[in-house]
mmCIF file of C-alpha atoms in Angstrom:
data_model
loop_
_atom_site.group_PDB
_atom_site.id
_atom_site.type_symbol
_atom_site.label_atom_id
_atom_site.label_comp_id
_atom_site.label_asym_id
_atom_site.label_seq_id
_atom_site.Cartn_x
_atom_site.Cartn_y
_atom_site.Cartn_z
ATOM 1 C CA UNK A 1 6.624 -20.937 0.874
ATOM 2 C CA UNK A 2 2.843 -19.966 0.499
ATOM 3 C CA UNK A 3 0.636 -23.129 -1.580
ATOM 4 C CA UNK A 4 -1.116 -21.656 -4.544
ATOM 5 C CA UNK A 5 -4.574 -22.006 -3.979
ATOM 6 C CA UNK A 6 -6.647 -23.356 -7.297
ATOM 7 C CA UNK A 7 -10.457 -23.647 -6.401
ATOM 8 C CA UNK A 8 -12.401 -25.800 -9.291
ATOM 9 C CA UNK A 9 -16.472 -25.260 -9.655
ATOM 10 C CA UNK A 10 -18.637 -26.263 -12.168
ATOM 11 C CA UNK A 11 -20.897 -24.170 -13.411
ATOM 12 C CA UNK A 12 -24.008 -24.586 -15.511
ATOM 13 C CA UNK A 13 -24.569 -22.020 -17.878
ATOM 14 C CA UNK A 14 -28.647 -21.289 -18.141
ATOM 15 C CA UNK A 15 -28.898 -20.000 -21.279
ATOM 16 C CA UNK A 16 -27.061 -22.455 -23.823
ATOM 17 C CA UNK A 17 -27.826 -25.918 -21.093
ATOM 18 C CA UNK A 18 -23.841 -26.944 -20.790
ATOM 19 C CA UNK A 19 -21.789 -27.365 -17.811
ATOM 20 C CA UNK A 20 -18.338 -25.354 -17.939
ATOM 21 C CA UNK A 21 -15.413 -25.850 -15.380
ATOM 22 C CA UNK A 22 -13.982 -22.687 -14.112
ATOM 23 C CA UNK A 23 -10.808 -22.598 -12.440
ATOM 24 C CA UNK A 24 -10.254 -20.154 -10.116
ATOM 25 C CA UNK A 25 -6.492 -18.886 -8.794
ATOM 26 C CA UNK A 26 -5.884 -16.906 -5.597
ATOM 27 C CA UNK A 27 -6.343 -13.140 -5.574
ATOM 28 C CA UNK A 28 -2.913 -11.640 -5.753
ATOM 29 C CA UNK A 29 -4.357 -8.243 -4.824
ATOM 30 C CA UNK A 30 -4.789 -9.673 -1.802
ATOM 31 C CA UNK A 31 -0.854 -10.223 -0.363
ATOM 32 C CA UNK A 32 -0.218 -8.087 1.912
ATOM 33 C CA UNK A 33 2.876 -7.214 3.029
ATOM 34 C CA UNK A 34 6.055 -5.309 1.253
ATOM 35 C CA UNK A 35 6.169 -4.642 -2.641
ATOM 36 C CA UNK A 36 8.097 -7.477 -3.606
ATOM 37 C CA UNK A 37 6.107 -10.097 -1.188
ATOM 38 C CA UNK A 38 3.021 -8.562 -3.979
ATOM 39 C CA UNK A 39 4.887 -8.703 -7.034
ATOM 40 C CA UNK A 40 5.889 -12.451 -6.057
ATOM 41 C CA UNK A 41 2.137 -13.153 -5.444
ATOM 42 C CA UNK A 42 1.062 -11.636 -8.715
ATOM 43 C CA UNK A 43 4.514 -13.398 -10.673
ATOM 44 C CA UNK A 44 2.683 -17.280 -9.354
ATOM 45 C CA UNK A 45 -0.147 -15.915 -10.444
ATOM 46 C CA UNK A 46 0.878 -15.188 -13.974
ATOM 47 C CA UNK A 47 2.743 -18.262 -13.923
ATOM 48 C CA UNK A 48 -0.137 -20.838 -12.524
ATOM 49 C CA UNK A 49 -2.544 -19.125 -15.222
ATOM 50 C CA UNK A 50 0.089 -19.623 -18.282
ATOM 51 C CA UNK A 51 0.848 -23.234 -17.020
ATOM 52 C CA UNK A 52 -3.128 -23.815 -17.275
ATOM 53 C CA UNK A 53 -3.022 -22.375 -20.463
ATOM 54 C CA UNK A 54 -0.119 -24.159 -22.069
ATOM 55 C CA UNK A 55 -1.884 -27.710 -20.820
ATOM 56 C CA UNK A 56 -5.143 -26.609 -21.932
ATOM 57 C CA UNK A 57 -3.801 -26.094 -25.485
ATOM 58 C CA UNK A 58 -1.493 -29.308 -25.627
ATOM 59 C CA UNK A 59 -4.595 -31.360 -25.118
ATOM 60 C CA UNK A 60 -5.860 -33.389 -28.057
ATOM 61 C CA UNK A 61 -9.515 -32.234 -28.192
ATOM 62 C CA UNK A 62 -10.649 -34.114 -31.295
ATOM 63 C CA UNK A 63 -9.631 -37.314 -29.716
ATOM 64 C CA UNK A 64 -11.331 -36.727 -26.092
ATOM 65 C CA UNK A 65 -14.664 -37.747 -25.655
ATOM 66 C CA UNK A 66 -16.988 -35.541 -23.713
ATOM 67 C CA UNK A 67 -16.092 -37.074 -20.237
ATOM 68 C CA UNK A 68 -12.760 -37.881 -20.820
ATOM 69 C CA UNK A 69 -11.876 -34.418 -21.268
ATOM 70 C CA UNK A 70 -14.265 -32.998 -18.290
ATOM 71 C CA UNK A 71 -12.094 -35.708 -16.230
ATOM 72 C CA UNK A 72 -8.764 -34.466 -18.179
ATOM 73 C CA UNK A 73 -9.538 -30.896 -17.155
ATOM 74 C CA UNK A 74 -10.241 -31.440 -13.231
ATOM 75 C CA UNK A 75 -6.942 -33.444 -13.026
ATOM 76 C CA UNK A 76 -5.559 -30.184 -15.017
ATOM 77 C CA UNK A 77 -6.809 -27.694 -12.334
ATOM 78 C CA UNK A 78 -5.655 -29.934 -9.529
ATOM 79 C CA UNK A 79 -1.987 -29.508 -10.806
ATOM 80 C CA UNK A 80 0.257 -27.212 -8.801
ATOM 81 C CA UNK A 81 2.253 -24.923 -10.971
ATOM 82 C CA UNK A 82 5.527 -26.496 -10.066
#
């Protein structure tokens, strides 16, 4: 079975001054191979990006301080979609 492959960067956004992580997810439009081989790649695709999503959201914000969170959200982006 292929890994997923999450890449993590953080970026610094010049006009507002903040730092931003961005979480990046293999291309699926790039499995090659037979039509269901692609629709597998772009089904973990789908499901690593709603996984993100749902932990994202279950996260209590208003409780987090600044670097907790940053720290919260690496260890989120370093989860494999199980």
């Amino acid at each position: 079975a292929e890994q997923p492959v999450v890449n993590i960067t953080q970026v610094n956004c010049q006009l507002c001054g903040q730092s931003f992580l961005v979480v990046g997810f293999a291309d699926p439009a790039a499995v090659g191979g037979d039509r269901e081989r692609q629709r597998k790649a772009f089904a973990n695709a789908h499901f690593q990006i709603a996984a993100r999503i749902r932990l994202l959201l279950a996260l209590s914000i208003d409780k987090i301080d600044r670097m907790s969170l940053q720290t919260q959200l690496r260890e989120l982006g370093q989860q494999r979609a199980e």
